[in-house]
Tab-separated table of C-alpha atoms in Angstrom:
chain	number	residue	atom	x	y	z
A	1	UNK	CA	7.122	-60.854	18.282
A	2	UNK	CA	8.117	-57.477	19.672
A	3	UNK	CA	10.743	-57.111	16.939
A	4	UNK	CA	8.130	-57.971	14.299
A	5	UNK	CA	5.782	-55.267	15.622
A	6	UNK	CA	8.685	-52.817	15.732
A	7	UNK	CA	9.602	-53.491	12.094
A	8	UNK	CA	5.926	-53.260	11.096
A	9	UNK	CA	5.605	-49.879	12.830
A	10	UNK	CA	8.777	-48.612	11.180
A	11	UNK	CA	7.489	-49.786	7.805
A	12	UNK	CA	4.236	-47.888	8.264
A	13	UNK	CA	6.155	-44.795	9.325
A	14	UNK	CA	8.389	-44.992	6.252
A	15	UNK	CA	5.363	-45.484	4.011
A	16	UNK	CA	3.775	-42.356	5.478
A	17	UNK	CA	6.940	-40.393	4.794
A	18	UNK	CA	7.113	-41.341	1.113
A	19	UNK	CA	3.347	-41.192	0.513
A	20	UNK	CA	2.674	-38.360	-1.952
A	21	UNK	CA	0.552	-35.453	-0.777
A	22	UNK	CA	-3.037	-35.391	-1.983
A	23	UNK	CA	-3.619	-32.915	-4.819
A	24	UNK	CA	-5.182	-29.590	-3.881
A	25	UNK	CA	-8.869	-29.307	-4.732
A	26	UNK	CA	-9.170	-26.093	-6.755
A	27	UNK	CA	-12.382	-24.244	-7.608
A	28	UNK	CA	-11.929	-22.111	-10.762
A	29	UNK	CA	-14.119	-19.058	-11.180
A	30	UNK	CA	-14.480	-16.778	-14.212
A	31	UNK	CA	-16.360	-13.527	-14.828
A	32	UNK	CA	-17.588	-14.978	-18.140
A	33	UNK	CA	-17.839	-18.532	-19.429
A	34	UNK	CA	-15.912	-17.273	-22.458
A	35	UNK	CA	-12.856	-17.418	-20.211
A	36	UNK	CA	-13.439	-20.951	-18.928
A	37	UNK	CA	-10.966	-22.338	-21.481
A	38	UNK	CA	-8.208	-20.566	-19.545
A	39	UNK	CA	-8.122	-23.490	-17.129
A	40	UNK	CA	-7.674	-26.216	-19.750
A	41	UNK	CA	-3.912	-26.185	-19.223
A	42	UNK	CA	-4.440	-26.737	-15.511
A	43	UNK	CA	-6.513	-29.885	-15.931
A	44	UNK	CA	-4.335	-32.898	-15.317
A	45	UNK	CA	-1.538	-30.773	-13.866
A	46	UNK	CA	0.338	-32.493	-11.076
A	47	UNK	CA	-0.595	-31.306	-7.602
A	48	UNK	CA	-4.089	-29.976	-8.340
A	49	UNK	CA	-7.539	-31.451	-8.852
A	50	UNK	CA	-9.739	-29.010	-10.777
A	51	UNK	CA	-13.464	-28.699	-10.095
A	52	UNK	CA	-16.022	-27.479	-12.641
A	53	UNK	CA	-15.878	-23.762	-13.368
A	54	UNK	CA	-18.027	-21.406	-11.271
A	55	UNK	CA	-19.375	-17.927	-12.024
A	56	UNK	CA	-19.467	-15.007	-9.549
A	57	UNK	CA	-23.202	-15.628	-9.049
A	58	UNK	CA	-22.605	-19.262	-8.032
A	59	UNK	CA	-19.249	-18.919	-6.274
A	60	UNK	CA	-20.676	-18.692	-2.760
A	61	UNK	CA	-22.803	-21.825	-3.195
A	62	UNK	CA	-19.989	-23.746	-4.894
A	63	UNK	CA	-17.458	-22.816	-2.230
A	64	UNK	CA	-19.810	-24.029	0.493
A	65	UNK	CA	-20.853	-27.233	-1.292
A	66	UNK	CA	-17.493	-28.283	-2.801
A	67	UNK	CA	-15.228	-27.216	0.106
A	68	UNK	CA	-12.202	-26.517	-2.128
A	69	UNK	CA	-8.667	-26.090	-0.808
A	70	UNK	CA	-8.238	-23.015	-2.998
A	71	UNK	CA	-10.123	-20.729	-5.375
A	72	UNK	CA	-8.627	-19.307	-8.568
A	73	UNK	CA	-10.423	-16.337	-10.108
A	74	UNK	CA	-9.890	-15.212	-13.708
A	75	UNK	CA	-11.219	-11.772	-14.603
A	76	UNK	CA	-10.698	-9.317	-17.420
A	77	UNK	CA	-13.301	-6.944	-16.026
A	78	UNK	CA	-12.586	-4.113	-13.637
A	79	UNK	CA	-12.211	-6.078	-10.418
A	80	UNK	CA	-14.266	-6.173	-8.230
A	81	UNK	CA	-16.984	-4.471	-10.337
A	82	UNK	CA	-18.026	-7.770	-11.926
A	83	UNK	CA	-18.418	-9.348	-8.498
A	84	UNK	CA	-20.915	-6.960	-6.989
A	85	UNK	CA	-21.020	-5.952	-3.342
A	86	UNK	CA	-21.494	-9.323	-1.680
A	87	UNK	CA	-20.207	-9.316	1.890
A	88	UNK	CA	-20.612	-13.100	1.998
A	89	UNK	CA	-17.730	-13.397	-0.461
A	90	UNK	CA	-15.470	-11.784	2.147
A	91	UNK	CA	-16.077	-14.825	4.325
A	92	UNK	CA	-15.416	-17.183	1.422
A	93	UNK	CA	-12.081	-15.559	0.613
A	94	UNK	CA	-11.162	-15.384	4.312
A	95	UNK	CA	-11.849	-19.090	4.770
A	96	UNK	CA	-10.482	-20.328	1.419
A	97	UNK	CA	-7.055	-19.266	0.059
A	98	UNK	CA	-7.699	-17.435	-3.200
A	99	UNK	CA	-5.584	-16.472	-6.214
A	100	UNK	CA	-6.753	-13.652	-8.477
A	101	UNK	CA	-5.566	-13.622	-12.106
A	102	UNK	CA	-6.295	-10.218	-13.632
A	103	UNK	CA	-6.121	-9.095	-17.231
A	104	UNK	CA	-4.513	-5.819	-16.172
A	105	UNK	CA	-2.640	-5.320	-12.930
A	106	UNK	CA	-2.736	-2.070	-10.981
A	107	UNK	CA	-2.317	-0.910	-7.419
A	108	UNK	CA	-6.075	-0.317	-7.263
A	109	UNK	CA	-6.848	-3.938	-8.173
A	110	UNK	CA	-4.378	-5.208	-5.594
A	111	UNK	CA	-5.971	-3.015	-2.921
A	112	UNK	CA	-9.474	-4.151	-3.895
A	113	UNK	CA	-8.378	-7.775	-3.727
A	114	UNK	CA	-6.768	-7.204	-0.336
A	115	UNK	CA	-9.995	-5.723	1.040
A	116	UNK	CA	-11.757	-8.934	-0.030
A	117	UNK	CA	-9.059	-10.991	1.742
A	118	UNK	CA	-7.508	-12.091	-1.571
A	119	UNK	CA	-3.765	-11.974	-0.966
A	120	UNK	CA	-2.317	-13.459	-4.158
A	121	UNK	CA	-2.730	-11.347	-7.310
A	122	UNK	CA	-1.076	-12.331	-10.591
A	123	UNK	CA	-1.315	-11.563	-14.318
A	124	UNK	CA	-3.299	-13.802	-16.633
A	125	UNK	CA	-0.237	-14.688	-18.700
A	126	UNK	CA	1.709	-17.075	-16.492
A	127	UNK	CA	2.783	-20.658	-17.016
A	128	UNK	CA	0.930	-23.671	-15.627
A	129	UNK	CA	3.933	-24.388	-13.416
A	130	UNK	CA	3.804	-20.850	-12.009
A	131	UNK	CA	0.078	-21.078	-11.364
A	132	UNK	CA	0.336	-24.434	-9.582
A	133	UNK	CA	3.201	-23.062	-7.475
A	134	UNK	CA	1.211	-19.922	-6.677
A	135	UNK	CA	-1.811	-21.977	-5.590
A	136	UNK	CA	0.322	-24.176	-3.336
A	137	UNK	CA	2.088	-21.149	-1.861
A	138	UNK	CA	-1.202	-19.364	-1.192
A	139	UNK	CA	-2.622	-22.442	0.539
A	140	UNK	CA	0.572	-22.568	2.607
A	141	UNK	CA	-0.124	-19.032	3.816
A	142	UNK	CA	1.975	-16.916	1.456
A	143	UNK	CA	0.805	-13.852	-0.445
A	144	UNK	CA	2.070	-14.351	-3.998
A	145	UNK	CA	2.644	-11.457	-6.379
A	146	UNK	CA	5.089	-10.656	-9.144
A	147	UNK	CA	7.518	-7.741	-8.802
A	148	UNK	CA	6.263	-4.690	-10.624
A	149	UNK	CA	8.486	-2.029	-12.180
A	150	UNK	CA	8.350	1.501	-10.854
A	151	UNK	CA	5.492	3.484	-12.327
A	152	UNK	CA	3.447	6.536	-11.343
A	153	UNK	CA	0.879	5.821	-8.656
A	154	UNK	CA	-2.345	4.447	-10.071
A	155	UNK	CA	-0.892	3.571	-13.473
A	156	UNK	CA	-2.004	0.217	-14.800
A	157	UNK	CA	0.781	-2.074	-15.928
A	158	UNK	CA	1.033	-5.464	-17.542
A	159	UNK	CA	2.639	-7.684	-14.943
A	160	UNK	CA	3.668	-10.320	-17.456
A	161	UNK	CA	6.961	-12.085	-16.814
A	162	UNK	CA	8.970	-14.390	-19.105
A	163	UNK	CA	8.079	-18.057	-18.826
A	164	UNK	CA	10.176	-20.273	-16.613
A	165	UNK	CA	12.413	-22.679	-18.448
A	166	UNK	CA	13.884	-20.037	-20.745
A	167	UNK	CA	16.732	-18.473	-18.740
A	168	UNK	CA	17.851	-16.460	-21.754
A	169	UNK	CA	14.780	-14.272	-21.325
A	170	UNK	CA	15.708	-13.341	-17.769
A	171	UNK	CA	18.186	-10.564	-17.145
A	172	UNK	CA	21.445	-11.687	-15.421
A	173	UNK	CA	20.507	-9.707	-12.316
A	174	UNK	CA	17.536	-12.003	-11.770
A	175	UNK	CA	19.596	-15.206	-11.560
A	176	UNK	CA	20.407	-16.428	-8.055
A	177	UNK	CA	23.656	-18.201	-7.309
A	178	UNK	CA	23.561	-21.721	-5.889
A	179	UNK	CA	24.458	-20.337	-2.455
A	180	UNK	CA	21.709	-17.710	-2.634
A	181	UNK	CA	19.181	-20.416	-3.487
A	182	UNK	CA	20.360	-22.412	-0.449
A	183	UNK	CA	19.893	-19.363	1.753
A	184	UNK	CA	16.449	-18.643	0.278
A	185	UNK	CA	15.290	-22.218	0.908
A	186	UNK	CA	16.405	-22.060	4.534
A	187	UNK	CA	14.677	-18.702	4.960
A	188	UNK	CA	11.532	-20.368	3.592
A	189	UNK	CA	11.811	-22.895	6.431
A	190	UNK	CA	11.719	-20.036	8.921
A	191	UNK	CA	15.413	-20.013	9.744
A	192	UNK	CA	16.930	-16.797	11.076
A	193	UNK	CA	20.291	-15.463	9.908
A	194	UNK	CA	22.126	-17.077	12.809
A	195	UNK	CA	20.574	-20.493	12.111
A	196	UNK	CA	21.310	-20.221	8.383
A	197	UNK	CA	24.906	-19.288	9.169
A	198	UNK	CA	25.346	-22.296	11.446
A	199	UNK	CA	23.777	-24.727	8.957
A	200	UNK	CA	25.824	-23.505	6.002
A	201	UNK	CA	28.997	-22.919	8.026
A	202	UNK	CA	29.049	-19.230	7.129
A	203	UNK	CA	29.415	-16.056	9.149
A	204	UNK	CA	26.228	-14.215	10.057
A	205	UNK	CA	27.549	-11.184	8.159
A	206	UNK	CA	27.882	-13.286	4.989
A	207	UNK	CA	24.332	-14.590	5.387
A	208	UNK	CA	23.009	-11.037	5.728
A	209	UNK	CA	24.830	-10.165	2.509
A	210	UNK	CA	23.259	-13.148	0.704
A	211	UNK	CA	19.770	-12.302	1.990
A	212	UNK	CA	20.136	-8.693	0.815
A	213	UNK	CA	21.316	-9.915	-2.580
A	214	UNK	CA	18.371	-12.317	-2.880
A	215	UNK	CA	15.879	-9.563	-2.063
A	216	UNK	CA	17.479	-7.217	-4.607
A	217	UNK	CA	17.559	-9.796	-7.394
A	218	UNK	CA	13.967	-10.903	-6.831
A	219	UNK	CA	12.671	-7.367	-6.388
A	220	UNK	CA	11.289	-8.336	-2.979
A	221	UNK	CA	10.710	-5.930	-0.121
A	222	UNK	CA	10.808	-8.552	2.622
A	223	UNK	CA	11.974	-12.084	3.348
A	224	UNK	CA	8.379	-13.333	3.122
A	225	UNK	CA	7.897	-11.759	-0.297
A	226	UNK	CA	11.227	-13.231	-1.451
A	227	UNK	CA	10.058	-16.701	-0.414
A	228	UNK	CA	6.735	-16.225	-2.227
A	229	UNK	CA	8.542	-15.177	-5.423
A	230	UNK	CA	10.948	-18.081	-5.002
A	231	UNK	CA	8.027	-20.494	-4.782
A	232	UNK	CA	6.467	-18.966	-7.896
A	233	UNK	CA	9.730	-19.389	-9.830
A	234	UNK	CA	10.204	-22.961	-8.680
A	235	UNK	CA	13.244	-22.146	-6.538
A	236	UNK	CA	11.506	-23.132	-3.303
A	237	UNK	CA	9.400	-26.281	-2.924
A	238	UNK	CA	6.186	-26.439	-0.890
């Protein structure tokens, strides 16, 4: 009898391990209903459950009534001009991980988003896979952005990157080696250099070299930013 209960408990435990995670409930928001079609590609995407589209005027109510896991904002206006000066939205964005997709990226937009507690800012032209990864990473606590080339302060730039799945469009410097991907994935798990070295049977000096190489290739300024970019590119799973 005891053995039967033991096997039953183990079976339940194994079932819990293999049970897929529930999809993230995502509230899309647009500055104009003309842009609502942007989310068509996201409907039915694995890992997300899309709610009906909200407008800035209804976002507060919808966030409170629908209790989404994440908010995704699409705007081609000068952010946050189209959103008014609503301090209540600060609370919404503080409580609910939010991704901003902007028609034109600039340092000013990123700063405005940061003041509203929006940490993930991306261009409109990204793949569905990238957007799903960015949503999951933001919910997990990462700030997701794409590396931007050097430009004079305040200049607006198009932060559009080549689509994943076409390696020929990426410069060789952007490709990580298999070992660098291993290191990046362990860094994403919170491992320090010494722990990574022990797990991969490498010297700590070699690990430091790999981490520096990963940061350089991804255009990241920190380990956290490298992990966020890795998630966006599908190199790191959530």
